[in-house]
Structure formats: C-alpha cells, structure tokens
Amino acid sequence: MELFAKTLLLCSVLALTNGAPAHQHDAAVDDGHAHAALPDRCEGLEFDAITPDEKGDTYFFKGPHLWKGYHGPAQLSNESFKELDDIHHIGHVDAAFRMHNADNPDDHDHIYFFLDDKVFSYYNHTLEDGYPKQIQEDFPGVPSHLDAAVECPKGECTADSVLFFKGHDVHIYDITTKAVKTKTWSHLPACTSALRWLEHYYCFHGHSFTRFNPVSGEVNGTYPKDARNYFMRCANFGHGGNSKVPKCSDVKLDAVTTDDTGKTYFFAGPMYMRLDTRRDGLHAFPITRAWKEVASGVDAVFSYTDKIYLIKSDQVYIYKGPAHYTLVEGYPKSLKEELGIEGHVDAAFVCPNEHMVHIIQGDRIRDVDLTATPRVVTQEIPLPLSGIDAGLCGINGIDLFKGSQYYQYESAMTLAMSRILPMAKNITSALMGCQD
C-alpha cells in the first residue's frame, strides 16, 4: 500500500492519465500554412481556448494549432476541425466549451467553438448542419469576440448554464430560459480560456491558471499557478516531473466505493482517485481535499443514499454529497454507536438499491441493516478467504480486492454460500486506469 500511495502522489499531474499523444506532422508546409516549427506548450503559452470533446479528450488551442490531451506535440487544428479554417479562415479560436444539456440529447456533449461573431457546433468531430451561425442565433444576448467560455451544470451553478468571458465581464447564459446575466469579476484575471474538470473551474491566463467559484467568481487558495505543473507533461515541471502511472501489479487499495451518481473512489494511504466515466481521466488527490477531517487514510468506505461513510480505526465519518461532501453534524461517531460492531474493519460495501451494509472483518462478513434503529448485526457468515483490502458491489456483482488481484462473485447470496475460492483476477488498466 505504501508503494502504491506514493505512486498516486506522483501521479497528481493530470497529464498521466488523460489524453493520447498527438501525431507528429511535417512542419514545413501543410494546407497552405508555412511553419518553421511546431509550437511547444512547455515553453509557456497562453491558450486561446480549451475544451473536452464528447469522449473526454481535452483540446488546447493556440493560433492554428491544437494539442490533444495532456502530453504530446502540437498539430494543425484543421486536421481535427477542418471547417474552422476552411470556412472562416480565422487561424485561431476565441473560445470553446462542451455543452452540458442532459434534457436535450440533440445538444448534449456537442462542442461549440466561437470565432469572432460566429459559432460552430461539432459532434464526433463533424460540423452540424446549419453551422456556422451568428452567435446571437444560438446564444442571444452573448457578445461576439469572446475571450473564453465554460459550461456549468445545474448543482454547480443555479441552472444549467454557460459562462462567457470578455475582459472582466462574465455573461452567465441560462441554457433553458436563454436569459443572460452579466457580472464583473475584476478580482479574477482576464481569462483567455477556461476549463471545467471534476466540478472545478479554471481560468487560464498567460501560462498560468486560477481556480474560481463558478457562481461568485471567488478565488480560494494560492493562485495563480503554472499550468505546466498540472495540465501537461513537461520536463522539470509537475509533482514529480515525468512520473508514470502506477503498474497494476503494484496496486493495493485500502477501500473503494461507487456513489449514487456513478462516481467511483479508490483509496490508498493518504490519497484517493476518482473515476467518473473515464472521460475526465483518473487523477490522485489528498483525501483531505474532499474529506478534510480524515487525514491519514481510511480502513473502509461505503456509499448509501446520497452519503459516503468513511471508517477509520473505531470511528465512522458520514459525509453528505454529492457535489461537494460535507461532514454530517455530530460525526464522527464510534463504530459501536453507528453500526453496532467493534474491532478493525477491512472492507465494507452496499449493493445497489439495497439497505444492507456488508462489513468484512478478518475471515468473516457481518451484515448490518441500515434502516434499523439501533443498528445491529443481523447475519454473520464465514468467508472462504481472509486478508481482504477492499470490496465493491455493482450491477455486475461483488469484487473483493486483495493486493493487485480481486475475486468476483455474482451476488451477496453467492458470496454467503460460497465455500470454494473463485479464480483470482488481476487488476487491469480497464478496471482502474493503472499501467499493465
């Protein structure tokens, strides 16, 4: 676990787990554009626009070039989005964002590019019929010649919205009502591009970025920070420089859980990683970033309703979510008081749409009904193996993790009745993003 936890710490550069290297291109002449050399973002560039596509690959734009993902060389933008140049001949993108509009599947996950007074809509790198349009046709009340744009889903903003930046003015566009409210955030640097990543919002300016609150524009923490330390792989930059993702054979988890929104959390030592849909990558954070009261790691974790339960020693911490977890008043409480058990907990999990938490202690599994008051053990059965590190229950059954391997059972009933150990499976990159 110590090796894996240290490796997670080294992996806190986003470049390590999201995006594929771009392809090299002839730098002499391409589509009529002469280039002495491809630009190098590690030299410190101010991006024109940043946006993820519908697959989660993040694109960084500068002049007629783009970078796909967090590492790799530049390529010409018109090789991925040819109409931006063929139709408009602008040579650069003013702003871009990926639409979040779950109520309208015809619009959801489309990428919008803004060039002067025009807007382009792409899906699967194909320009939608009828585009480009005047910005006012699609986004009435939004000015032209924008500096940056970023989506803001309901729950993070008051309603499903898009934030459009021009100078220090922020035009907040309500996707449903098409109403626009304008605020002036003079304390925030003038953003030349913006990005939403894992419910966090980043304003890029120069070769730096500032994280901000999308509702108030408030900035907490020490900013600006150099983008090369976080959003790209550059020599002599980042938390550990050119570090590598952990090998799957080195993985040893302390706990794992999936919450009601489908986000999966892996815990190892003082670090955790969150996996949404793989579109946004896998990235390591200190546990205190999300659960500030729990500093040095956890023994077990499980999710129930809209809450996440963290078990550390003989204490239970309950956090209410889902967007930003906050400790429920009165916690932590003892294991005995909260769950009716005592002793070290190795793993815990709740299956979807069930109210029973299955708690593994040594070579036994104890069931506790979460709807009962007081909570007591309702069933105790032996396990066919001991030394379990973590457990997870989902639509495909139960996974029990032990070192870099896991054992799969069809259901809690199958686990309870099993007396023969199933064949161990190796943790793979498909399971949690490690390196095979």
GROMACS .gro file of C-alpha atoms in nm:
model
  436
    1MET     CA    1   0.000   0.000   0.000
    2GLU     CA    2   0.284   0.240   0.080
    3LEU     CA    3   0.435   0.193  -0.266
    4PHE     CA    4   0.101   0.250  -0.437
    5ALA     CA    5   0.017   0.551  -0.221
    6LYS     CA    6   0.350   0.712  -0.307
    7THR     CA    7   0.291   0.637  -0.673
    8LEU     CA    8  -0.052   0.801  -0.654
    9LEU     CA    9   0.113   1.110  -0.513
   10LEU     CA   10   0.348   1.121  -0.809
   11CYS     CA   11   0.051   1.080  -1.042
   12SER     CA   12  -0.115   1.404  -0.944
   13VAL     CA   13  -0.016   1.559  -1.276
   14LEU     CA   14  -0.324   1.537  -1.498
   15ALA     CA   15  -0.113   1.452  -1.799
   16LEU     CA   16  -0.050   1.099  -1.681
   17THR     CA   17  -0.398   0.960  -1.719
   18ASN     CA   18  -0.594   1.157  -1.972
   19GLY     CA   19  -0.543   1.212  -2.340
   20ALA     CA   20  -0.335   1.037  -2.602
   21PRO     CA   21  -0.020   1.174  -2.764
   22ALA     CA   22  -0.093   1.372  -3.076
   23HIS     CA   23   0.065   1.267  -3.406
   24GLN     CA   24   0.376   1.426  -3.544
   25HIS     CA   25   0.329   1.631  -3.859
   26ASP     CA   26   0.553   1.768  -4.129
   27ALA     CA   27   0.640   2.114  -4.000
   28ALA     CA   28   0.738   2.260  -4.336
   29VAL     CA   29   0.417   2.324  -4.529
   30ASP     CA   30   0.063   2.198  -4.451
   31ASP     CA   31  -0.260   2.310  -4.622
   32GLY     CA   32  -0.102   2.634  -4.732
   33HIS     CA   33   0.028   2.728  -4.385
   34ALA     CA   34   0.405   2.760  -4.353
   35HIS     CA   35   0.550   2.661  -4.015
   36ALA     CA   36   0.914   2.676  -3.924
   37ALA     CA   37   0.846   2.464  -3.617
   38LEU     CA   38   0.553   2.339  -3.416
   39PRO     CA   39   0.483   2.543  -3.101
   40ASP     CA   40   0.586   2.390  -2.770
   41ARG     CA   41   0.341   2.447  -2.485
   42CYS     CA   42   0.611   2.360  -2.234
   43GLU     CA   43   0.777   2.689  -2.322
   44GLY     CA   44   0.483   2.864  -2.157
   45LEU     CA   45   0.194   2.956  -2.388
   46GLU     CA   46  -0.128   3.149  -2.341
   47PHE     CA   47  -0.403   2.928  -2.485
   48ASP     CA   48  -0.683   3.071  -2.699
   49ALA     CA   49  -0.935   2.806  -2.592
   50ILE     CA   50  -0.959   2.475  -2.403
   51THR     CA   51  -1.240   2.220  -2.423
   52PRO     CA   52  -1.302   1.847  -2.383
   53ASP     CA   53  -1.480   1.662  -2.661
   54GLU     CA   54  -1.765   1.413  -2.622
   55LYS     CA   55  -1.514   1.133  -2.550
   56GLY     CA   56  -1.337   1.329  -2.276
   57ASP     CA   57  -1.021   1.412  -2.470
   58THR     CA   58  -0.918   1.767  -2.382
   59TYR     CA   59  -0.806   2.000  -2.662
   60PHE     CA   60  -0.582   2.301  -2.610
   61PHE     CA   61  -0.588   2.562  -2.889
   62LYS     CA   62  -0.324   2.820  -2.982
   63GLY     CA   63  -0.340   3.000  -3.315
   64PRO     CA   64  -0.381   2.743  -3.595
   65HIS     CA   65  -0.258   2.459  -3.370
   66LEU     CA   66  -0.403   2.232  -3.104
   67TRP     CA   67  -0.284   1.971  -2.856
   68LYS     CA   68  -0.496   1.666  -2.784
   69GLY     CA   69  -0.466   1.557  -2.424
   70TYR     CA   70  -0.208   1.648  -2.164
   71HIS     CA   71   0.100   1.528  -2.345
   72GLY     CA   72   0.224   1.507  -2.700
   73PRO     CA   73   0.323   1.757  -2.970
   74ALA     CA   74   0.106   2.015  -3.145
   75GLN     CA   75  -0.086   1.951  -3.464
   76LEU     CA   76  -0.282   2.174  -3.701
   77SER     CA   77  -0.637   2.246  -3.584
   78ASN     CA   78  -0.781   2.193  -3.930
   79GLU     CA   79  -0.678   1.828  -3.920
   80SER     CA   80  -0.935   1.770  -3.643
   81PHE     CA   81  -1.186   2.050  -3.709
   82LYS     CA   82  -1.120   2.143  -4.071
   83GLU     CA   83  -1.415   2.380  -4.117
   84LEU     CA   84  -1.278   2.622  -3.858
   85ASP     CA   85  -1.016   2.714  -4.114
   86ASP     CA   86  -1.183   2.621  -4.444
   87ILE     CA   87  -1.493   2.831  -4.377
   88HIS     CA   88  -1.373   3.112  -4.156
   89HIS     CA   89  -1.000   3.145  -4.234
   90ILE     CA   90  -0.954   3.289  -3.887
   91GLY     CA   91  -0.642   3.099  -3.782
   92HIS     CA   92  -0.746   3.078  -3.416
   93VAL     CA   93  -1.037   3.001  -3.183
   94ASP     CA   94  -1.168   3.268  -2.944
   95ALA     CA   95  -1.350   3.036  -2.701
   96ALA     CA   96  -1.486   2.682  -2.679
   97PHE     CA   97  -1.685   2.460  -2.444
   98ARG     CA   98  -1.858   2.119  -2.429
   99MET     CA   99  -2.232   2.158  -2.385
  100HIS     CA  100  -2.394   2.004  -2.077
  101ASN     CA  101  -2.766   1.974  -2.155
  102ALA     CA  102  -2.888   1.632  -2.044
  103ASP     CA  103  -3.250   1.733  -2.111
  104ASN     CA  104  -3.171   1.782  -2.480
  105PRO     CA  105  -2.977   1.486  -2.626
  106ASP     CA  106  -2.957   1.665  -2.961
  107ASP     CA  107  -2.736   1.926  -2.796
  108HIS     CA  108  -2.571   1.743  -2.508
  109ASP     CA  109  -2.195   1.686  -2.539
  110HIS     CA  110  -2.166   1.893  -2.857
  111ILE     CA  111  -1.858   2.114  -2.876
  112TYR     CA  112  -1.913   2.481  -2.951
  113PHE     CA  113  -1.637   2.697  -3.099
  114PHE     CA  114  -1.657   3.076  -3.113
  115LEU     CA  115  -1.465   3.273  -3.376
  116ASP     CA  116  -1.527   3.647  -3.397
  117ASP     CA  117  -1.907   3.674  -3.438
  118LYS     CA  118  -1.963   3.312  -3.546
  119VAL     CA  119  -2.035   2.989  -3.357
  120PHE     CA  120  -1.961   2.636  -3.480
  121SER     CA  121  -2.121   2.321  -3.335
  122TYR     CA  122  -1.942   1.987  -3.366
  123TYR     CA  123  -2.030   1.634  -3.263
  124ASN     CA  124  -1.789   1.347  -3.318
  125HIS     CA  125  -1.564   1.599  -3.495
  126THR     CA  126  -1.834   1.659  -3.757
  127LEU     CA  127  -1.977   2.006  -3.816
  128GLU     CA  128  -2.352   2.014  -3.752
  129ASP     CA  129  -2.586   2.113  -4.034
  130GLY     CA  130  -2.659   2.484  -4.049
  131TYR     CA  131  -2.331   2.592  -3.894
  132PRO     CA  132  -2.154   2.826  -3.863
  133LYS     CA  133  -2.418   3.068  -3.733
  134GLN     CA  134  -2.415   3.414  -3.586
  135ILE     CA  135  -2.355   3.385  -3.211
  136GLN     CA  136  -2.682   3.568  -3.144
  137GLU     CA  137  -2.880   3.298  -3.326
  138ASP     CA  138  -2.778   3.028  -3.079
  139PHE     CA  139  -2.689   3.239  -2.776
  140PRO     CA  140  -2.898   3.558  -2.776
  141GLY     CA  141  -2.753   3.828  -2.555
  142VAL     CA  142  -2.399   3.687  -2.566
  143PRO     CA  143  -2.140   3.924  -2.718
  144SER     CA  144  -1.905   3.847  -3.005
  145HIS     CA  145  -1.523   3.839  -2.993
  146LEU     CA  146  -1.525   3.638  -2.669
  147ASP     CA  147  -1.221   3.557  -2.459
  148ALA     CA  148  -1.332   3.226  -2.303
  149ALA     CA  149  -1.630   3.002  -2.228
  150VAL     CA  150  -1.707   2.710  -1.996
  151GLU     CA  151  -2.015   2.501  -1.918
  152CYS     CA  152  -2.165   2.495  -1.567
  153PRO     CA  153  -2.424   2.221  -1.493
  154LYS     CA  154  -2.713   2.269  -1.253
  155GLY     CA  155  -2.598   2.195  -0.899
  156GLU     CA  156  -2.269   2.367  -0.959
  157CYS     CA  157  -2.449   2.672  -1.096
  158THR     CA  158  -2.809   2.765  -1.015
  159ALA     CA  159  -2.924   2.627  -1.350
  160ASP     CA  160  -2.762   2.456  -1.649
  161SER     CA  161  -2.554   2.745  -1.775
  162VAL     CA  162  -2.259   2.861  -1.982
  163LEU     CA  163  -2.015   3.122  -1.855
  164PHE     CA  164  -1.889   3.351  -2.132
  165PHE     CA  165  -1.587   3.570  -2.051
  166LYS     CA  166  -1.500   3.900  -2.215
  167GLY     CA  167  -1.248   4.107  -2.027
  168HIS     CA  168  -1.354   4.107  -1.663
  169ASP     CA  169  -1.722   4.068  -1.752
  170VAL     CA  170  -1.884   3.726  -1.719
  171HIS     CA  171  -2.206   3.667  -1.914
  172ILE     CA  172  -2.400   3.384  -1.748
  173TYR     CA  173  -2.625   3.221  -2.007
  174ASP     CA  174  -2.916   3.005  -1.884
  175ILE     CA  175  -2.945   2.718  -2.134
  176THR     CA  176  -3.317   2.661  -2.068
  177THR     CA  177  -3.452   3.017  -2.048
  178LYS     CA  178  -3.184   3.176  -2.272
  179ALA     CA  179  -3.161   3.460  -2.020
  180VAL     CA  180  -2.824   3.631  -1.972
  181LYS     CA  181  -2.697   3.789  -1.651
  182THR     CA  182  -2.375   3.986  -1.659
  183LYS     CA  183  -2.135   4.015  -1.367
  184THR     CA  184  -1.800   4.188  -1.336
  185TRP     CA  185  -1.531   3.982  -1.164
  186SER     CA  186  -1.250   4.237  -1.153
  187HIS     CA  187  -1.063   4.028  -0.893
  188LEU     CA  188  -1.028   3.741  -1.142
  189PRO     CA  189  -0.758   3.767  -1.410
  190ALA     CA  190  -0.885   3.822  -1.765
  191CYS     CA  191  -0.933   3.465  -1.887
  192THR     CA  192  -0.812   3.373  -2.234
  193SER     CA  193  -0.954   3.022  -2.191
  194ALA     CA  194  -1.147   2.830  -1.927
  195LEU     CA  195  -1.198   2.466  -1.832
  196ARG     CA  196  -1.430   2.266  -1.608
  197TRP     CA  197  -1.273   1.948  -1.471
  198LEU     CA  198  -1.424   1.730  -1.197
  199GLU     CA  199  -1.656   2.011  -1.076
  200HIS     CA  200  -1.367   2.255  -1.053
  201TYR     CA  201  -1.336   2.566  -1.269
  202TYR     CA  202  -1.011   2.703  -1.407
  203CYS     CA  203  -0.938   3.041  -1.566
  204PHE     CA  204  -0.625   3.029  -1.782
  205HIS     CA  205  -0.422   3.345  -1.836
  206GLY     CA  206  -0.068   3.365  -1.969
  207HIS     CA  207   0.089   3.027  -1.892
  208SER     CA  208  -0.088   3.019  -1.554
  209PHE     CA  209  -0.432   2.936  -1.421
  210THR     CA  210  -0.657   3.042  -1.133
  211ARG     CA  211  -0.928   2.821  -0.988
  212PHE     CA  212  -1.255   3.003  -0.918
  213ASN     CA  213  -1.607   2.954  -0.789
  214PRO     CA  214  -1.843   2.949  -1.092
  215VAL     CA  215  -2.124   3.125  -0.902
  216SER     CA  216  -1.938   3.401  -0.719
  217GLY     CA  217  -1.605   3.412  -0.901
  218GLU     CA  218  -1.440   3.376  -0.561
  219VAL     CA  219  -1.080   3.253  -0.557
  220ASN     CA  220  -0.962   3.043  -0.263
  221GLY     CA  221  -0.607   2.926  -0.219
  222THR     CA  222  -0.276   3.046  -0.358
  223TYR     CA  223  -0.309   3.147  -0.723
  224PRO     CA  224  -0.209   3.184  -0.999
  225LYS     CA  225  -0.027   2.857  -1.058
  226ASP     CA  226   0.182   2.749  -1.354
  227ALA     CA  227  -0.028   2.534  -1.589
  228ARG     CA  228   0.277   2.327  -1.679
  229ASN     CA  229   0.276   2.178  -1.331
  230TYR     CA  230  -0.077   2.043  -1.368
  231PHE     CA  231  -0.218   2.036  -1.721
  232MET     CA  232   0.062   1.899  -1.933
  233ARG     CA  233   0.368   1.681  -1.905
  234CYS     CA  234   0.681   1.892  -1.921
  235ALA     CA  235   1.036   1.818  -1.814
  236ASN     CA  236   1.119   1.966  -1.473
  237PHE     CA  237   0.754   2.054  -1.409
  238GLY     CA  238   0.477   1.884  -1.215
  239HIS     CA  239   0.452   1.688  -0.892
  240GLY     CA  240   0.748   1.463  -0.954
  241GLY     CA  241   0.820   1.566  -1.313
  242ASN     CA  242   0.781   1.292  -1.573
  243SER     CA  243   0.640   1.034  -1.337
  244LYS     CA  244   0.442   0.732  -1.452
  245VAL     CA  245   0.103   0.589  -1.373
  246PRO     CA  246   0.123   0.300  -1.125
  247LYS     CA  247   0.171  -0.052  -1.255
  248CYS     CA  248  -0.132  -0.269  -1.197
  249SER     CA  249   0.089  -0.522  -1.021
  250ASP     CA  250   0.177  -0.254  -0.762
  251VAL     CA  251  -0.184  -0.167  -0.680
  252LYS     CA  252  -0.301  -0.227  -0.324
  253LEU     CA  253  -0.618  -0.048  -0.221
  254ASP     CA  254  -0.742   0.043   0.124
  255ALA     CA  255  -1.101   0.097   0.011
  256VAL     CA  256  -1.322   0.155  -0.292
  257THR     CA  257  -1.680   0.271  -0.337
  258THR     CA  258  -1.920   0.396  -0.604
  259ASP     CA  259  -2.165   0.670  -0.506
  260ASP     CA  260  -2.523   0.723  -0.628
  261THR     CA  261  -2.407   0.943  -0.915
  262GLY     CA  262  -2.182   0.668  -1.053
  263LYS     CA  263  -1.851   0.815  -0.942
  264THR     CA  264  -1.602   0.555  -0.817
  265TYR     CA  265  -1.346   0.642  -0.550
  266PHE     CA  266  -1.025   0.442  -0.491
  267PHE     CA  267  -0.838   0.499  -0.163
  268ALA     CA  268  -0.473   0.419  -0.087
  269GLY     CA  269  -0.287   0.572   0.206
  270PRO     CA  270  -0.347   0.948   0.231
  271MET     CA  271  -0.457   0.966  -0.135
  272TYR     CA  272  -0.769   0.891  -0.335
  273MET     CA  273  -0.854   0.876  -0.702
  274ARG     CA  274  -1.193   0.948  -0.855
  275LEU     CA  275  -1.320   0.788  -1.173
  276ASP     CA  276  -1.636   0.923  -1.336
  277THR     CA  277  -1.677   0.780  -1.684
  278ARG     CA  278  -1.310   0.779  -1.790
  279ARG     CA  279  -1.394   1.083  -2.000
  280ASP     CA  280  -1.239   1.310  -1.741
  281GLY     CA  281  -0.942   1.094  -1.655
  282LEU     CA  282  -0.816   0.938  -1.334
  283HIS     CA  283  -0.628   1.168  -1.101
  284ALA     CA  284  -0.486   1.142  -0.749
  285PHE     CA  285  -0.577   1.385  -0.472
  286PRO     CA  286  -0.506   1.401  -0.098
  287ILE     CA  287  -0.805   1.264   0.095
  288THR     CA  288  -0.824   1.593   0.282
  289ARG     CA  289  -0.917   1.769  -0.040
  290ALA     CA  290  -1.266   1.614  -0.033
  291TRP     CA  291  -1.291   1.494   0.328
  292LYS     CA  292  -1.080   1.737   0.527
  293GLU     CA  293  -1.142   1.573   0.865
  294VAL     CA  294  -0.981   1.243   0.755
  295ALA     CA  295  -0.609   1.296   0.704
  296SER     CA  296  -0.407   0.975   0.710
  297GLY     CA  297  -0.611   0.724   0.513
  298VAL     CA  298  -0.916   0.505   0.572
  299ASP     CA  299  -0.983   0.141   0.657
  300ALA     CA  300  -1.310   0.103   0.467
  301VAL     CA  301  -1.561   0.313   0.274
  302PHE     CA  302  -1.917   0.258   0.153
  303SER     CA  303  -2.189   0.471  -0.005
  304TYR     CA  304  -2.556   0.476   0.093
  305THR     CA  305  -2.829   0.710  -0.037
  306ASP     CA  306  -2.653   1.041  -0.101
  307LYS     CA  307  -2.394   0.988   0.171
  308ILE     CA  308  -2.049   0.834   0.191
  309TYR     CA  309  -1.931   0.655   0.507
  310LEU     CA  310  -1.559   0.660   0.584
  311ILE     CA  311  -1.437   0.417   0.851
  312LYS     CA  312  -1.107   0.493   1.021
  313SER     CA  313  -0.997   0.292   1.326
  314ASP     CA  314  -1.303   0.279   1.552
  315GLN     CA  315  -1.464   0.593   1.408
  316VAL     CA  316  -1.728   0.645   1.138
  317TYR     CA  317  -1.737   0.971   0.941
  318ILE     CA  318  -2.052   1.036   0.737
  319TYR     CA  319  -2.041   1.294   0.460
  320LYS     CA  320  -2.337   1.429   0.268
  321GLY     CA  321  -2.295   1.486  -0.106
  322PRO     CA  322  -2.293   1.454  -0.388
  323ALA     CA  323  -2.115   1.752  -0.549
  324HIS     CA  324  -1.905   1.860  -0.250
  325TYR     CA  325  -1.901   1.636   0.055
  326THR     CA  326  -1.963   1.793   0.396
  327LEU     CA  327  -1.937   1.616   0.731
  328VAL     CA  328  -2.277   1.547   0.887
  329GLU     CA  329  -2.320   1.730   1.216
  330GLY     CA  330  -2.236   1.517   1.518
  331TYR     CA  331  -1.980   1.298   1.342
  332PRO     CA  332  -1.752   1.113   1.372
  333LYS     CA  333  -1.917   0.852   1.593
  334SER     CA  334  -1.787   0.519   1.715
  335LEU     CA  335  -1.834   0.200   1.516
  336LYS     CA  336  -2.035   0.059   1.803
  337GLU     CA  337  -2.271   0.355   1.816
  338GLU     CA  338  -2.318   0.388   1.440
  339LEU     CA  339  -2.308   0.031   1.310
  340GLY     CA  340  -2.330  -0.192   1.618
  341ILE     CA  341  -1.990  -0.354   1.563
  342GLU     CA  342  -1.645  -0.338   1.720
  343GLY     CA  343  -1.294  -0.417   1.602
  344HIS     CA  344  -1.094  -0.347   1.288
  345VAL     CA  345  -1.289  -0.323   0.961
  346ASP     CA  346  -1.113  -0.450   0.649
  347ALA     CA  347  -1.378  -0.362   0.390
  348ALA     CA  348  -1.741  -0.261   0.355
  349PHE     CA  349  -1.989  -0.229   0.069
  350VAL     CA  350  -2.356  -0.177  -0.008
  351CYS     CA  351  -2.514  -0.325  -0.320
  352PRO     CA  352  -2.728  -0.105  -0.548
  353ASN     CA  353  -3.086  -0.049  -0.429
  354GLU     CA  354  -3.021  -0.237  -0.104
  355HIS     CA  355  -3.016  -0.123   0.259
  356MET     CA  356  -2.769  -0.377   0.398
  357VAL     CA  357  -2.404  -0.292   0.450
  358HIS     CA  358  -2.175  -0.595   0.430
  359ILE     CA  359  -1.878  -0.550   0.662
  360ILE     CA  360  -1.569  -0.769   0.630
  361GLN     CA  361  -1.363  -0.830   0.943
  362GLY     CA  362  -1.089  -1.088   0.904
  363ASP     CA  363  -1.237  -1.408   0.762
  364ARG     CA  364  -1.598  -1.315   0.840
  365ILE     CA  365  -1.860  -1.093   0.685
  366ARG     CA  366  -2.122  -0.924   0.901
  367ASP     CA  367  -2.445  -0.771   0.768
  368VAL     CA  368  -2.597  -0.460   0.924
  369ASP     CA  369  -2.940  -0.325   0.824
  370LEU     CA  370  -2.900   0.049   0.767
  371THR     CA  371  -3.275   0.109   0.808
  372ALA     CA  372  -3.283  -0.038   1.160
  373THR     CA  373  -3.259   0.155   1.488
  374PRO     CA  374  -3.041   0.072   1.665
  375ARG     CA  375  -2.821  -0.091   1.405
  376VAL     CA  376  -2.709  -0.442   1.491
  377VAL     CA  377  -2.553  -0.736   1.309
  378THR     CA  378  -2.833  -0.938   1.150
  379GLN     CA  379  -2.619  -1.211   0.995
  380GLU     CA  380  -2.262  -1.332   1.028
  381ILE     CA  381  -2.106  -1.582   0.791
  382PRO     CA  382  -1.752  -1.710   0.727
  383LEU     CA  383  -1.560  -1.605   0.416
  384PRO     CA  384  -1.361  -1.851   0.204
  385LEU     CA  385  -1.062  -1.613   0.222
  386SER     CA  386  -0.909  -1.357   0.456
  387GLY     CA  387  -0.683  -1.056   0.416
  388ILE     CA  388  -0.934  -0.861   0.203
  389ASP     CA  389  -0.832  -0.499   0.141
  390ALA     CA  390  -1.148  -0.356  -0.017
  391GLY     CA  391  -1.489  -0.453  -0.150
  392LEU     CA  392  -1.723  -0.313  -0.414
  393CYS     CA  393  -2.073  -0.417  -0.519
  394GLY     CA  394  -2.225  -0.311  -0.851
  395ILE     CA  395  -2.457  -0.427  -1.126
  396ASN     CA  396  -2.204  -0.695  -1.229
  397GLY     CA  397  -2.170  -0.841  -0.879
  398ILE     CA  398  -1.922  -0.815  -0.594
  399ASP     CA  399  -1.549  -0.760  -0.627
  400LEU     CA  400  -1.324  -0.835  -0.328
  401PHE     CA  401  -0.977  -0.684  -0.365
  402LYS     CA  402  -0.665  -0.842  -0.219
  403GLY     CA  403  -0.338  -0.684  -0.324
  404SER     CA  404  -0.326  -0.644  -0.701
  405GLN     CA  405  -0.589  -0.913  -0.754
  406TYR     CA  406  -0.961  -0.939  -0.695
  407TYR     CA  407  -1.225  -1.210  -0.662
  408GLN     CA  408  -1.563  -1.177  -0.828
  409TYR     CA  409  -1.898  -1.308  -0.702
  410GLU     CA  410  -2.234  -1.281  -0.875
  411SER     CA  411  -2.418  -1.155  -0.569
  412ALA     CA  412  -2.414  -1.126  -0.191
  413MET     CA  413  -2.603  -1.456  -0.173
  414THR     CA  414  -2.339  -1.627  -0.387
  415LEU     CA  415  -2.069  -1.488  -0.159
  416ALA     CA  416  -2.255  -1.607   0.151
  417MET     CA  417  -2.299  -1.960   0.015
  418SER     CA  418  -1.953  -1.995  -0.139
  419ARG     CA  419  -1.709  -2.230   0.024
  420ILE     CA  420  -1.469  -2.254  -0.269
  421LEU     CA  421  -1.242  -1.967  -0.359
  422PRO     CA  422  -1.307  -1.835  -0.713
  423MET     CA  423  -1.019  -1.783  -0.951
  424ALA     CA  424  -0.831  -1.461  -0.877
  425LYS     CA  425  -0.833  -1.192  -1.145
  426ASN     CA  426  -0.560  -0.933  -1.191
  427ILE     CA  427  -0.643  -0.565  -1.157
  428THR     CA  428  -0.616  -0.418  -1.507
  429SER     CA  429  -0.597  -0.073  -1.664
  430ALA     CA  430  -0.957  -0.118  -1.780
  431LEU     CA  431  -1.066  -0.159  -1.419
  432MET     CA  432  -0.891   0.139  -1.262
  433GLY     CA  433  -0.658   0.310  -1.505
  434CYS     CA  434  -0.325   0.166  -1.388
  435GLN     CA  435  -0.048   0.063  -1.627
  436ASP     CA  436  -0.047  -0.305  -1.733
   0.00000   0.00000   0.00000
